[in-house]
Amino acid sequence: MIEALYINKTPIMIEKKYYKTKAYCKVKFTVEAEAKKVELFGLNNEWKKGIALVKKKDGSFAVEMNIDKGTQHEFKYLVDKKTWLNDEQADAQAANVFGTTNSVVVI
């Protein structure tokens, strides 16, 4: 499944690859942004330390992760340590304690 979204001309995409014989799903998070750094926060309830997305030759940022099947995780992207982005094409959105929302990926 490939889902793409443009937020202020910033495309955001989640790709999921399921394996019949594995207890996890490979998930690729991609953000195209004119930025120096993009981080992913919230997976496994980790909000203090982000996961850095790697900048690709085409200028996009991406990271692949194995996520256990049967789980769901709230997350947000942080661009250049100042702009929080949600993925509106995520499986769901969940209210947070700051009065905004987090994206939710369901595996």
Coordinates of N, CA, C and O in Angstrom, one line a residue:
M1 N 0.8 -1.2 0.0 CA 0.0 0.0 0.0 C 0.9 1.2 0.0 O 1.8 1.3 0.8
I2 N 0.6 2.2 -0.9 CA 1.4 3.4 -0.9 C 0.4 4.6 -0.8 O -0.6 4.6 -1.5
E3 N 0.7 5.4 0.2 CA -0.2 6.6 0.5 C 0.7 7.8 0.4 O 1.8 7.9 0.9
A4 N 0.2 8.8 -0.4 CA 1.0 10.0 -0.5 C 0.1 11.2 -0.2 O -1.1 11.2 -0.4
L5 N 0.8 12.3 0.3 CA 0.1 13.5 0.7 C 1.0 14.7 0.5 O 2.2 14.5 0.8
Y6 N 0.5 15.8 0.1 CA 1.3 17.0 0.0 C 0.8 18.0 1.1 O -0.4 18.3 1.1
I7 N 1.7 18.4 2.0 CA 1.3 19.4 3.0 C 2.2 20.6 2.7 O 3.4 20.5 2.8
N8 N 1.5 21.7 2.4 CA 2.2 22.9 2.0 C 3.3 22.5 0.9 O 4.5 22.9 1.1
K9 N 2.9 21.7 -0.1 CA 3.8 21.3 -1.1 C 4.9 20.3 -0.6 O 5.9 20.2 -1.3
T10 N 4.7 19.8 0.6 CA 5.6 18.8 1.1 C 5.0 17.4 1.0 O 4.1 17.1 1.8
P11 N 5.4 16.5 0.1 CA 4.8 15.2 0.0 C 5.2 14.3 1.1 O 6.4 14.3 1.5
I12 N 4.3 13.6 1.7 CA 4.5 12.7 2.8 C 3.9 11.4 2.4 O 2.8 11.3 1.9
M13 N 4.7 10.3 2.6 CA 4.2 9.0 2.1 C 4.6 7.9 3.1 O 5.7 7.9 3.7
I14 N 3.7 6.9 3.3 CA 4.0 5.7 4.1 C 3.8 4.5 3.2 O 2.8 4.4 2.5
E15 N 4.8 3.6 3.1 CA 4.7 2.4 2.4 C 4.8 1.2 3.3 O 5.7 1.2 4.2
K16 N 3.9 0.3 3.2 CA 3.9 -0.9 4.1 C 4.1 -2.1 3.2 O 3.5 -2.3 2.2
K17 N 5.0 -3.0 3.7 CA 5.3 -4.3 3.0 C 5.1 -5.4 4.1 O 5.9 -5.5 5.0
Y18 N 4.0 -6.2 3.9 CA 3.7 -7.3 4.8 C 4.4 -8.6 4.3 O 4.5 -8.8 3.1
Y19 N 4.8 -9.4 5.2 CA 5.4 -10.7 4.9 C 4.6 -11.8 5.6 O 4.2 -11.7 6.7
K20 N 4.2 -12.8 4.8 CA 3.4 -13.9 5.3 C 4.1 -14.6 6.4 O 3.4 -15.1 7.4
T21 N 5.4 -14.8 6.4 CA 6.1 -15.6 7.3 C 6.8 -14.8 8.5 O 7.5 -15.4 9.3
K22 N 6.6 -13.5 8.5 CA 7.2 -12.7 9.5 C 6.2 -12.1 10.4 O 5.0 -11.8 10.0
A23 N 6.6 -11.8 11.7 CA 5.7 -11.2 12.7 C 5.7 -9.7 12.6 O 5.2 -9.0 13.5
Y24 N 6.3 -9.2 11.6 CA 6.4 -7.7 11.4 C 6.1 -7.3 10.0 O 6.0 -8.1 9.1
C25 N 6.0 -6.0 9.9 CA 5.7 -5.3 8.6 C 6.8 -4.3 8.4 O 7.2 -3.6 9.3
K26 N 7.4 -4.3 7.2 CA 8.4 -3.2 6.9 C 7.7 -2.0 6.5 O 6.9 -2.0 5.5
V27 N 7.9 -0.9 7.2 CA 7.3 0.4 6.9 C 8.3 1.4 6.5 O 9.3 1.6 7.2
K28 N 8.0 2.1 5.4 CA 8.9 3.2 5.0 C 8.2 4.5 5.1 O 7.1 4.7 4.5
F29 N 8.8 5.4 5.8 CA 8.3 6.7 6.0 C 9.1 7.7 5.1 O 10.3 7.7 5.2
T30 N 8.4 8.5 4.3 CA 9.1 9.4 3.4 C 8.5 10.8 3.5 O 7.3 10.9 3.5
V31 N 9.4 11.8 3.5 CA 9.0 13.2 3.5 C 9.9 13.9 2.5 O 11.1 13.8 2.5
E32 N 9.2 14.6 1.5 CA 10.0 15.5 0.6 C 9.9 16.9 1.1 O 8.7 17.4 1.1
A33 N 11.0 17.4 1.6 CA 10.9 18.8 2.1 C 12.3 19.5 1.9 O 13.3 18.8 1.8
E34 N 12.2 20.8 1.7 CA 13.4 21.6 1.6 C 13.9 21.8 3.0 O 13.4 22.8 3.6
A35 N 14.7 20.9 3.5 CA 15.1 20.9 4.9 C 16.5 20.4 5.1 O 17.0 19.7 4.2
K36 N 17.0 20.6 6.2 CA 18.3 20.1 6.5 C 18.2 18.8 7.3 O 19.0 17.9 7.3
K37 N 17.0 18.7 8.1 CA 16.9 17.5 8.9 C 15.4 17.2 9.1 O 14.6 18.1 9.3
V38 N 15.0 15.9 9.0 CA 13.6 15.5 9.3 C 13.7 14.3 10.3 O 14.5 13.4 10.1
E39 N 13.0 14.4 11.4 CA 13.0 13.3 12.4 C 11.6 12.8 12.5 O 10.6 13.5 12.4
L40 N 11.5 11.5 12.9 CA 10.2 10.8 13.2 C 10.1 10.6 14.7 O 11.0 10.0 15.3
F41 N 9.1 11.1 15.3 CA 8.9 11.0 16.8 C 7.6 10.1 17.1 O 6.7 10.2 16.3
G42 N 7.6 9.5 18.2 CA 6.4 8.8 18.7 C 6.3 7.3 18.6 O 5.6 6.7 19.3
L43 N 7.0 6.7 17.6 CA 6.9 5.3 17.5 C 7.3 4.6 18.7 O 8.3 5.0 19.4
N44 N 6.6 3.6 19.2 CA 6.8 2.9 20.4 C 6.8 3.9 21.6 O 7.5 3.7 22.6
N45 N 6.0 4.9 21.5 CA 5.8 5.9 22.5 C 7.1 6.7 22.8 O 7.3 7.2 24.0
E46 N 8.0 6.8 21.9 CA 9.3 7.5 22.1 C 9.1 9.0 21.5 O 9.3 9.2 20.4
W47 N 8.9 9.9 22.5 CA 8.7 11.3 22.1 C 9.8 12.2 22.4 O 9.9 13.3 22.0
K48 N 10.8 11.7 23.1 CA 12.0 12.5 23.5 C 13.1 12.4 22.5 O 13.9 13.3 22.4
K49 N 13.3 11.2 21.9 CA 14.4 11.0 21.0 C 13.8 10.7 19.6 O 13.2 9.6 19.5
G50 N 14.1 11.5 18.6 CA 13.6 11.2 17.3 C 14.4 10.2 16.5 O 15.6 10.0 16.8
I51 N 13.8 9.7 15.5 CA 14.5 8.8 14.5 C 14.8 9.7 13.3 O 13.9 10.2 12.7
A52 N 16.1 9.8 13.0 CA 16.5 10.7 11.9 C 16.1 10.0 10.5 O 16.5 8.8 10.3
L53 N 15.5 10.7 9.7 CA 15.3 10.2 8.3 C 16.5 10.5 7.5 O 17.1 11.6 7.7
V54 N 16.9 9.7 6.6 CA 18.1 9.8 5.8 C 17.8 10.6 4.5 O 16.8 10.3 3.9
K55 N 18.6 11.6 4.3 CA 18.4 12.4 3.0 C 18.9 11.7 1.8 O 20.0 11.2 1.8
K56 N 18.0 11.5 0.8 CA 18.3 10.8 -0.4 C 18.8 11.7 -1.5 O 18.7 12.9 -1.4
K57 N 19.4 11.2 -2.5 CA 19.9 12.0 -3.7 C 18.9 12.9 -4.3 O 19.2 14.0 -4.8
D58 N 17.6 12.4 -4.3 CA 16.5 13.2 -4.9 C 16.0 14.4 -3.9 O 15.1 15.1 -4.3
G59 N 16.6 14.5 -2.7 CA 16.3 15.5 -1.8 C 15.2 15.1 -0.8 O 15.0 15.8 0.2
S60 N 14.6 13.9 -1.0 CA 13.6 13.4 0.0 C 14.3 12.8 1.2 O 15.5 12.6 1.2
F61 N 13.6 12.6 2.3 CA 14.1 12.0 3.5 C 13.3 10.7 3.7 O 12.1 10.7 3.5
A62 N 13.9 9.7 4.1 CA 13.2 8.4 4.3 C 13.9 7.6 5.4 O 15.1 7.7 5.7
V63 N 13.1 6.7 6.0 CA 13.6 5.7 6.9 C 12.7 4.5 6.8 O 11.5 4.6 6.7
E64 N 13.3 3.3 6.9 CA 12.5 2.0 6.9 C 12.6 1.4 8.3 O 13.7 1.4 8.9
M65 N 11.5 0.9 8.8 CA 11.5 0.2 10.1 C 10.7 -1.0 10.0 O 9.7 -1.1 9.3
N66 N 11.0 -2.0 10.8 CA 10.2 -3.2 11.0 C 9.3 -2.9 12.2 O 9.8 -2.7 13.3
I67 N 8.0 -3.0 12.0 CA 7.1 -2.8 13.1 C 6.2 -4.0 13.3 O 5.7 -4.6 12.3
D68 N 6.0 -4.5 14.5 CA 5.3 -5.7 14.8 C 3.9 -5.6 14.3 O 3.2 -4.6 14.4
K69 N 3.4 -6.7 13.7 CA 2.0 -6.8 13.2 C 1.1 -6.7 14.5 O 1.5 -7.1 15.6
G70 N -0.1 -6.2 14.3 CA -1.1 -6.2 15.3 C -0.9 -5.0 16.3 O -1.4 -5.0 17.4
T71 N -0.1 -4.0 15.9 CA 0.2 -2.9 16.7 C -0.2 -1.6 16.0 O -0.4 -1.6 14.8
Q72 N -0.3 -0.5 16.8 CA -0.6 0.8 16.2 C 0.3 1.8 17.0 O 0.6 1.6 18.2
H73 N 0.7 2.8 16.3 CA 1.7 3.8 16.9 C 1.3 5.2 16.5 O 1.1 5.5 15.3
E74 N 1.3 6.1 17.4 CA 1.2 7.5 17.1 C 2.5 8.1 16.7 O 3.5 7.6 17.2
F75 N 2.5 9.1 15.8 CA 3.8 9.6 15.4 C 3.6 11.0 14.8 O 2.5 11.4 14.5
K76 N 4.7 11.8 14.7 CA 4.8 13.1 14.0 C 6.2 13.2 13.4 O 7.1 12.6 13.9
Y77 N 6.3 14.1 12.4 CA 7.5 14.4 11.8 C 7.9 15.8 12.4 O 7.1 16.7 12.5
L78 N 9.2 16.0 12.7 CA 9.8 17.3 13.1 C 10.8 17.7 12.0 O 11.8 17.0 11.8
V79 N 10.5 18.8 11.3 CA 11.4 19.3 10.3 C 12.2 20.4 10.8 O 11.7 21.4 11.3
D80 N 13.5 20.3 10.7 CA 14.5 21.3 11.1 C 14.3 21.8 12.5 O 14.5 22.9 12.8
K81 N 13.9 20.9 13.4 CA 13.7 21.1 14.8 C 12.7 22.2 15.1 O 12.7 22.8 16.2
K82 N 11.8 22.6 14.1 CA 10.9 23.7 14.4 C 9.5 23.5 13.9 O 8.5 24.0 14.4
T83 N 9.3 22.6 12.9 CA 8.0 22.5 12.3 C 7.5 21.0 12.4 O 8.1 20.1 11.9
W84 N 6.4 20.8 13.2 CA 5.8 19.5 13.3 C 4.8 19.3 12.2 O 4.0 20.1 11.8
L85 N 4.9 18.1 11.6 CA 4.0 17.7 10.5 C 3.3 16.4 10.8 O 3.9 15.5 11.4
N86 N 2.0 16.3 10.5 CA 1.3 15.1 10.6 C 1.2 14.5 9.2 O 1.4 15.2 8.2
D87 N 0.9 13.2 9.1 CA 0.7 12.6 7.9 C -0.8 12.4 7.8 O -1.4 11.5 8.4
E88 N -1.5 13.2 7.0 CA -3.0 13.2 6.9 C -3.5 11.9 6.2 O -4.6 11.6 6.3
Q89 N -2.6 11.2 5.5 CA -3.0 10.0 4.9 C -2.6 8.8 5.8 O -2.8 7.6 5.3
A90 N -2.2 9.0 7.0 CA -2.0 7.9 8.0 C -3.3 7.2 8.2 O -4.4 7.6 7.8
D91 N -3.2 6.0 8.9 CA -4.4 5.2 9.1 C -5.4 5.9 10.0 O -6.6 5.6 9.9
A92 N -5.0 6.8 10.8 CA -5.9 7.5 11.7 C -5.2 8.8 12.3 O -4.0 8.9 12.1
Q93 N -5.9 9.6 12.9 CA -5.4 10.7 13.7 C -5.9 10.6 15.1 O -7.0 10.2 15.3
A94 N -5.1 11.0 16.1 CA -5.4 10.9 17.5 C -5.2 12.2 18.2 O -4.1 12.8 18.0
A95 N -6.1 12.7 19.0 CA -5.9 13.9 19.7 C -4.7 13.7 20.7 O -4.6 12.6 21.3
N96 N -4.0 14.7 20.9 CA -2.9 14.7 21.9 C -3.1 15.7 23.0 O -4.0 16.5 23.0
V97 N -2.3 15.7 24.0 CA -2.4 16.6 25.2 C -2.1 18.0 24.9 O -2.4 18.9 25.7
F98 N -1.6 18.3 23.7 CA -1.3 19.7 23.4 C -2.4 20.4 22.6 O -2.3 21.5 22.1
G99 N -3.5 19.7 22.4 CA -4.7 20.2 21.7 C -4.6 20.1 20.2 O -5.4 20.7 19.5
T100 N -3.6 19.3 19.7 CA -3.5 19.1 18.3 C -3.7 17.6 18.1 O -4.2 16.9 18.9
T101 N -3.2 17.1 17.0 CA -3.4 15.6 16.7 C -2.0 15.0 16.3 O -1.1 15.7 15.9
N102 N -2.0 13.7 16.5 CA -0.8 12.9 16.0 C -1.3 12.0 14.9 O -2.5 11.6 15.0
S103 N -0.5 11.6 14.0 CA -0.8 10.6 13.0 C -0.7 9.2 13.7 O 0.0 9.0 14.7
V104 N -1.5 8.3 13.2 CA -1.4 6.9 13.7 C -1.2 5.9 12.5 O -1.9 6.0 11.5
V105 N -0.2 5.0 12.7 CA 0.0 4.0 11.7 C -0.4 2.7 12.4 O -0.1 2.4 13.5
V106 N -1.3 1.9 11.7 CA -1.8 0.6 12.2 C -1.2 -0.5 11.3 O -1.3 -0.5 10.1
I107 N -0.6 -1.4 12.0 CA 0.0 -2.6 11.3 C -0.8 -3.8 11.6 O -1.1 -4.2 12.7

